[in-house]
Backbone as CSV, one residue per row, in Angstrom:
resi,resn,N_x,N_y,N_z,CA_x,CA_y,CA_z,C_x,C_y,C_z
1,MET,89.967,125.577,85.534,89.156,126.193,86.568,87.780,126.494,85.980
2,PRO,86.686,126.138,86.661,85.356,126.415,86.149,85.116,127.909,86.007
3,SER,84.157,128.265,85.172,83.909,129.675,84.890,83.464,130.458,86.116
4,ILE,82.899,129.799,87.120,82.466,130.567,88.281,83.640,131.054,89.113
5,LEU,84.824,130.602,88.797,86.020,131.120,89.458,86.910,131.769,88.412
6,GLY,86.426,132.832,87.820,87.183,133.560,86.809,88.309,134.368,87.424
7,LYS,88.767,135.433,86.759,89.882,136.264,87.234,89.433,137.697,87.502
8,GLY,90.201,138.434,88.313,90.002,139.864,88.548,89.401,140.194,89.901
9,SER,88.917,141.429,90.117,88.232,141.948,91.309,89.177,142.138,92.496
10,ARG,88.615,142.599,93.611,89.427,142.829,94.796,88.903,141.995,95.955
11,ALA,89.714,141.782,96.953,89.330,140.948,98.086,88.303,141.644,98.951
12,GLY,87.500,140.831,99.635,86.465,141.361,100.520,87.019,141.740,101.874
13,ARG,86.190,142.404,102.647,86.578,142.824,103.991,86.556,141.626,104.926
14,THR,87.219,141.748,106.063,87.139,140.703,107.075,86.677,141.339,108.367
15,GLY,86.300,140.520,109.315,85.824,141.013,110.594,85.113,139.899,111.321
16,ALA,84.264,140.255,112.281,83.538,139.263,113.059,82.532,138.553,112.179
17,GLY,82.084,137.391,112.619,81.094,136.638,111.869,81.745,135.636,110.939
18,VAL,81.013,135.264,109.906,81.475,134.262,108.959,82.496,134.874,107.998
19,VAL,83.587,134.147,107.776,84.610,134.552,106.813,84.679,133.466,105.746
20,ILE,84.463,133.862,104.500,84.533,132.930,103.382,85.880,133.126,102.708
21,ALA,86.693,132.086,102.742,88.016,132.136,102.110,87.930,131.424,100.772
22,VAL,88.102,132.187,99.704,88.079,131.643,98.355,89.496,131.217,98.000
23,LEU,89.675,129.929,97.809,90.970,129.363,97.444,90.995,129.234,95.931
24,ALA,91.841,130.028,95.291,91.875,130.025,93.828,93.250,130.455,93.354
25,GLU,93.420,130.467,92.050,94.685,130.888,91.463,95.107,132.241,92.033
26,ASP,96.244,132.746,91.618,96.864,133.922,92.217,95.986,135.169,92.311
27,GLN,95.142,135.428,91.325,94.328,136.646,91.360,92.985,136.380,92.022
28,TRP,92.375,137.452,92.546,91.046,137.349,93.136,90.054,136.971,92.050
29,PRO,89.297,135.894,92.253,88.346,135.464,91.234,87.217,136.481,91.060
30,ALA,86.898,136.787,89.836,85.764,137.663,89.543,84.812,136.892,88.649
31,SER,83.595,136.847,89.041,82.576,136.216,88.229,81.243,136.789,88.662
32,GLU,80.257,136.643,87.807,78.920,137.100,88.182,78.438,136.342,89.403
33,ASP,78.755,135.040,89.471,78.328,134.249,90.628,78.920,134.795,91.922
34,LEU,80.242,134.976,91.960,80.865,135.462,93.190,80.356,136.849,93.562
35,ALA,80.188,137.704,92.591,79.671,139.050,92.883,78.274,138.958,93.492
36,ARG,77.422,138.110,92.925,76.064,137.938,93.466,76.124,137.325,94.868
37,TRP,76.971,136.313,95.064,77.064,135.658,96.367,77.538,136.631,97.441
38,ARG,78.435,137.519,97.074,78.897,138.526,98.045,77.743,139.449,98.432
39,ARG,76.923,139.822,97.450,75.753,140.666,97.755,74.724,139.913,98.596
40,LEU,74.579,138.608,98.372,73.603,137.795,99.098,74.048,137.459,100.522
41,THR,75.307,137.690,100.830,75.841,137.374,102.163,76.492,138.610,102.779
42,PRO,75.710,139.672,103.021,76.313,140.913,103.519,76.949,140.773,104.898
43,SER,76.540,139.772,105.672,77.130,139.606,106.999,78.456,138.853,106.955
44,ALA,78.773,138.267,105.823,80.022,137.506,105.701,81.138,138.379,105.138
45,SER,82.340,138.087,105.577,83.529,138.721,105.012,84.117,137.753,104.002
46,TRP,84.643,138.305,102.922,85.227,137.490,101.875,86.714,137.815,101.754
47,VAL,87.519,136.765,101.603,88.950,136.948,101.435,89.447,135.944,100.393
48,HIS,90.410,136.356,99.613,91.006,135.482,98.610,92.329,134.948,99.124
49,ILE,92.550,133.669,98.934,93.843,133.057,99.237,94.367,132.494,97.922
50,GLY,95.424,133.109,97.410,95.999,132.678,96.140,96.750,131.369,96.287
51,VAL,96.344,130.389,95.501,96.982,129.077,95.526,97.289,128.680,94.090
52,ARG,98.560,128.518,93.800,98.931,128.011,92.478,98.845,126.497,92.512
53,ARG,98.516,125.922,91.374,98.401,124.455,91.307,99.691,123.767,91.743
54,ALA,100.811,124.389,91.504,102.099,123.808,91.899,102.292,123.829,93.415
55,ASP,101.488,124.628,94.104,101.631,124.778,95.555,100.481,124.156,96.342
56,LEU,99.859,123.115,95.813,98.722,122.508,96.505,99.091,122.023,97.905
57,GLY,100.327,121.622,98.089,100.781,121.164,99.396,100.838,122.275,100.437
58,ARG,100.728,123.523,99.995,100.791,124.660,100.917,99.416,125.204,101.296
59,VAL,98.343,124.580,100.834,96.994,125.095,101.096,96.762,125.312,102.584
60,GLY,97.065,124.321,103.397,96.846,124.435,104.838,97.615,125.588,105.449
61,GLY,98.883,125.726,105.098,99.704,126.811,105.619,99.189,128.178,105.191
62,LEU,98.742,128.277,103.945,98.217,129.556,103.454,96.938,129.954,104.193
63,VAL,96.070,128.983,104.449,94.832,129.266,105.191,95.180,129.674,106.620
64,GLU,96.095,128.964,107.241,96.487,129.297,108.615,97.136,130.677,108.694
65,GLU,97.972,131.023,107.717,98.591,132.362,107.685,97.521,133.445,107.600
66,MET,96.560,133.273,106.693,95.487,134.254,106.551,94.699,134.374,107.853
67,SER,94.384,133.240,108.457,93.604,133.242,109.695,94.338,133.970,110.812
68,GLU,95.621,133.724,110.931,96.417,134.383,111.963,96.513,135.886,111.709
69,GLU,96.799,136.264,110.476,96.927,137.687,110.124,95.640,138.459,110.370
70,ARG,94.502,137.842,110.113,93.213,138.534,110.196,92.416,138.203,111.455
71,GLY,92.966,137.353,112.313,92.273,136.998,113.543,91.008,136.178,113.305
72,VAL,91.045,135.306,112.316,89.891,134.473,111.985,89.986,133.157,112.757
73,ARG,88.940,132.846,113.512,88.880,131.585,114.255,88.335,130.480,113.345
74,PRO,88.739,129.230,113.561,88.236,128.135,112.737,86.710,128.059,112.713
75,GLY,86.069,128.387,113.829,84.624,128.299,113.919,83.872,129.325,113.099
76,GLN,84.570,130.278,112.522,83.902,131.272,111.681,84.339,131.168,110.224
77,LEU,85.171,130.179,109.917,85.782,130.076,108.597,85.060,129.070,107.704
78,VAL,84.699,129.517,106.505,84.166,128.652,105.456,85.148,128.705,104.298
79,LEU,85.614,127.547,103.863,86.524,127.459,102.730,85.730,127.175,101.466
80,PHE,86.144,127.794,100.369,85.479,127.584,99.081,86.544,127.393,98.018
81,GLY,86.522,126.242,97.358,87.509,125.974,96.321,86.958,125.043,95.265
82,ALA,87.627,125.017,94.126,87.187,124.188,93.008,88.350,123.355,92.485
83,GLY,88.000,122.281,91.823,88.994,121.447,91.170,90.028,120.898,92.135
84,GLU,91.266,120.851,91.681,92.357,120.295,92.489,92.605,121.107,93.760
85,ILE,92.404,122.414,93.687,92.603,123.257,94.869,91.525,122.935,95.914
86,GLY,90.288,122.807,95.478,89.208,122.424,96.386,89.432,121.050,96.978
87,ARG,89.947,120.132,96.167,90.216,118.771,96.650,91.323,118.781,97.707
88,ALA,92.376,119.558,97.483,93.465,119.639,98.462,92.942,120.151,99.799
89,ALA,92.098,121.183,99.762,91.518,121.717,101.000,90.597,120.693,101.651
90,LEU,89.780,120.014,100.854,88.873,118.998,101.389,89.643,117.899,102.112
91,GLU,90.734,117.431,101.523,91.529,116.386,102.170,92.071,116.850,103.516
92,LEU,92.588,118.077,103.570,93.123,118.596,104.830,92.043,118.726,105.891
93,VAL,90.874,119.202,105.489,89.763,119.348,106.429,89.299,117.975,106.905
94,ALA,89.121,117.033,105.981,88.609,115.707,106.328,89.538,114.941,107.256
95,GLN,90.845,115.141,107.123,91.772,114.420,108.003,92.057,115.179,109.296
96,GLY,91.457,116.356,109.454,91.618,117.116,110.686,92.870,117.976,110.732
97,SER,93.576,118.099,109.624,94.799,118.910,109.583,94.517,120.396,109.408
98,LEU,93.312,120.736,108.956,92.926,122.122,108.738,91.538,122.310,109.331
99,GLU,91.451,123.169,110.353,90.177,123.384,111.021,89.397,124.526,110.382
100,CYS,88.103,124.279,110.193,87.197,125.309,109.705,85.789,124.886,110.089
101,ALA,84.841,125.798,109.939,83.454,125.476,110.251,82.805,124.712,109.102
102,GLY,83.238,125.021,107.875,82.643,124.356,106.727,83.479,124.528,105.487
103,ILE,83.207,123.673,104.515,83.899,123.748,103.232,82.907,123.469,102.117
104,LEU,83.011,124.267,101.076,82.264,124.050,99.844,83.286,123.812,98.752
105,ALA,83.237,122.640,98.150,84.164,122.301,97.082,83.362,121.887,95.856
106,ILE,83.761,122.416,94.703,83.051,122.084,93.469,84.013,121.483,92.451
107,ASP,83.461,120.612,91.642,84.228,119.990,90.562,85.534,119.365,91.031
108,VAL,85.513,118.764,92.213,86.725,118.124,92.733,86.868,116.721,92.168
109,PRO,88.104,116.238,92.029,88.289,114.835,91.647,87.614,113.936,92.695
110,CYS,86.891,112.928,92.241,86.077,112.109,93.149,86.686,110.764,93.498
111,THR,87.994,110.634,93.351,88.654,109.419,93.813,88.572,109.393,95.335
112,PRO,88.594,108.194,95.930,88.503,108.122,97.394,89.645,108.894,98.060
113,LEU,89.379,109.364,99.270,90.418,110.027,100.063,91.510,109.015,100.376
114,PRO,92.758,109.457,100.518,93.863,108.519,100.750,93.946,108.016,102.196
115,PHE,92.898,108.226,102.972,92.832,107.749,104.351,91.386,107.313,104.598
116,HIS,91.176,106.527,105.637,89.843,105.967,105.852,89.061,106.639,106.968
117,HIS,89.742,107.101,107.994,89.057,107.687,109.149,89.018,109.209,109.008
118,LEU,87.822,109.775,108.953,87.683,111.224,108.828,87.639,111.852,110.209
119,GLU,88.400,112.922,110.394,88.585,113.573,111.694,88.127,115.021,111.662
120,THR,86.888,115.279,111.299,86.452,116.670,111.216,85.047,116.855,111.742
121,GLU,84.815,118.036,112.275,83.469,118.440,112.654,82.941,119.466,111.664
122,ALA,83.721,119.771,110.648,83.327,120.767,109.648,82.154,120.251,108.819
123,VAL,81.325,121.175,108.406,80.231,120.884,107.496,80.840,120.779,106.097
124,ILE,80.567,119.678,105.404,81.142,119.451,104.079,80.033,119.496,103.033
125,ARG,80.210,120.361,102.046,79.262,120.473,100.941,80.030,120.347,99.635
126,LEU,79.560,119.479,98.748,80.219,119.255,97.467,79.239,119.395,96.313
127,VAL,79.730,119.939,95.219,79.018,119.924,93.943,79.963,119.234,92.973
128,VAL,79.557,118.061,92.497,80.419,117.281,91.621,79.695,116.907,90.334
129,HIS,80.483,116.690,89.300,79.959,116.196,88.033,80.226,114.703,87.973
130,GLN,79.222,113.971,87.564,79.307,112.525,87.571,79.095,111.998,86.167
131,GLU,80.004,111.156,85.710,79.926,110.595,84.360,79.005,109.389,84.278
132,SER,78.869,108.624,85.346,78.060,107.406,85.303,77.093,107.385,86.477
133,GLU,76.251,106.377,86.499,75.292,106.222,87.589,75.952,105.712,88.871
134,GLU,77.107,105.080,88.731,77.818,104.549,89.888,78.378,105.696,90.727
135,GLU,78.187,105.613,92.050,78.690,106.666,92.928,80.206,106.608,93.008
136,PRO,80.864,107.747,92.806,82.325,107.787,92.922,82.777,107.467,94.347
137,GLY,84.016,106.982,94.461,84.565,106.569,95.752,84.515,107.641,96.828
138,LEU,84.790,108.897,96.467,84.760,109.983,97.447,83.372,110.133,98.061
139,ILE,82.355,110.069,97.226,80.982,110.236,97.712,80.606,109.089,98.632
140,VAL,80.926,107.862,98.242,80.646,106.698,99.085,81.347,106.855,100.431
141,GLN,82.609,107.254,100.395,83.395,107.411,101.614,82.780,108.462,102.546
142,LEU,82.398,109.605,102.006,81.809,110.662,102.831,80.462,110.244,103.406
143,LYS,79.651,109.552,102.618,78.330,109.117,103.085,78.426,108.104,104.217
144,HIS,79.491,107.323,104.238,79.655,106.313,105.280,80.401,106.835,106.502
145,ALA,80.906,108.031,106.425,81.634,108.626,107.556,80.644,109.349,108.466
146,ASP,81.074,109.613,109.667,80.245,110.337,110.622,80.532,111.830,110.491
147,VAL,80.126,112.405,109.340,80.341,113.819,109.075,79.045,114.440,108.551
148,ASP,78.941,115.747,108.706,77.810,116.495,108.176,78.116,116.807,106.720
149,GLU,77.634,115.961,105.819,77.919,116.128,104.401,76.622,116.209,103.608
150,ARG,76.676,116.982,102.556,75.618,116.997,101.545,76.307,117.180,100.211
151,ILE,75.818,116.444,99.229,76.471,116.426,97.931,75.420,116.584,96.844
152,ILE,75.678,117.491,95.927,74.848,117.603,94.733,75.657,117.014,93.591
153,ARG,75.092,115.981,92.970,75.750,115.331,91.841,75.063,115.774,90.559
154,LEU,75.809,116.426,89.711,75.293,116.847,88.416,75.699,115.784,87.406
155,ASN,74.730,115.309,86.637,75.055,114.247,85.682,75.064,114.766,84.258
156,GLN,75.167,113.860,83.310,75.280,114.234,81.910,73.985,114.776,81.322
157,ALA,72.887,114.689,81.982,71.584,115.054,81.429,71.368,116.564,81.381
158,GLY,72.355,117.322,80.953,72.191,118.758,80.759,72.431,119.607,81.988
159,SER,72.704,118.987,83.123,72.892,119.774,84.341,74.364,120.057,84.619
160,THR,75.209,119.928,83.617,76.639,120.151,83.824,77.092,121.527,83.340
161,THR,76.165,122.421,83.090,76.512,123.764,82.631,77.076,124.589,83.776
162,PRO,77.828,125.641,83.462,78.307,126.528,84.526,77.140,127.115,85.344
163,GLN,76.001,127.353,84.709,74.848,127.895,85.432,74.327,126.891,86.452
164,ALA,74.264,125.610,86.078,73.801,124.574,87.006,74.773,124.443,88.174
165,THR,76.065,124.464,87.861,77.080,124.378,88.909,76.981,125.585,89.833
166,GLY,76.857,126.775,89.251,76.742,127.998,90.047,75.511,127.998,90.929
167,SER,74.395,127.522,90.418,73.151,127.465,91.194,73.289,126.526,92.385
168,ALA,73.858,125.346,92.130,74.046,124.375,93.205,75.007,124.917,94.257
169,ALA,76.112,125.509,93.805,77.092,126.067,94.739,76.469,127.197,95.552
170,GLU,75.666,128.043,94.919,75.027,129.150,95.622,74.131,128.649,96.744
171,ALA,73.335,127.623,96.473,72.450,127.077,97.505,73.254,126.602,98.714
172,PHE,74.337,125.872,98.455,75.167,125.393,99.550,75.874,126.535,100.269
173,LEU,76.354,127.518,99.542,77.053,128.638,100.158,76.129,129.417,101.094
174,LEU,74.931,129.688,100.642,73.972,130.400,101.492,73.636,129.583,102.735
175,GLU,73.500,128.276,102.565,73.245,127.398,103.706,74.409,127.441,104.691
176,LEU,75.638,127.360,104.182,76.802,127.382,105.062,76.910,128.686,105.840
177,VAL,76.694,129.811,105.171,76.772,131.102,105.856,75.718,131.175,106.960
178,ALA,74.497,130.733,106.659,73.436,130.754,107.674,73.756,129.804,108.824
179,THR,74.205,128.604,108.509,74.506,127.600,109.535,75.655,128.048,110.431
180,VAL,76.752,128.455,109.823,77.928,128.852,110.592,77.636,130.121,111.389
181,GLY,76.911,131.051,110.800,76.579,132.294,111.484,75.678,132.114,112.692
182,HIS,74.964,130.983,112.758,74.038,130.747,113.863,74.464,129.621,114.781
183,ARG,75.694,129.194,114.700,76.200,128.134,115.580,77.128,128.756,116.617
184,PRO,76.606,129.063,117.796,77.455,129.688,118.815,78.681,128.856,119.179
185,ARG,78.564,127.542,119.258,79.729,126.738,119.652,80.813,126.780,118.597
186,LEU,80.433,126.866,117.309,81.440,126.966,116.254,82.053,128.348,116.212
187,ARG,81.221,129.363,116.348,81.733,130.731,116.270,82.687,131.033,117.412
188,ALA,82.494,130.377,118.534,83.332,130.664,119.697,84.554,129.782,119.784
189,SER,84.713,128.818,118.866,85.844,127.896,118.983,87.173,128.600,118.749
190,LYS,88.175,128.064,119.370,89.583,128.520,119.334,89.749,129.965,119.639
């Protein structure tokens, strides 16, 4: 797990408006980045959804359980995950099995999705590390799909530090909160 998703802290409040669901290991992630992002998004509610790597197949069910318990509509939900957990959520969102307004995934495996037709209206934002100049299959697939995607590719030229990853993720997170918070059709869905 990247350093921006460390361990500790307590879950954020929920309510009307944008809800950011952090998908991470069992404990609430604590990091300077997350603490700063929470301060930068006072209108958003933050909630942790504990996902063990062994339970990646349960990501969709866990998100749906949280949404039902807290009365969160898909149009107000932003998912945030890293690595394999972020990839599992991205796949569910892209195939239309998990509804949300947007997803931010960082450091996800960049192999192509196991399906070709993407079925989502969610805003997709990725921060990935790239070993070569060739675009990974996932990026090519997303760029050719009819989805609202933006991808920051960090390469070997010194931009692969946790600070670079955190900066890129922060920019996308702030954009997602602003976008989702100002989209009446998304906020009113379901």
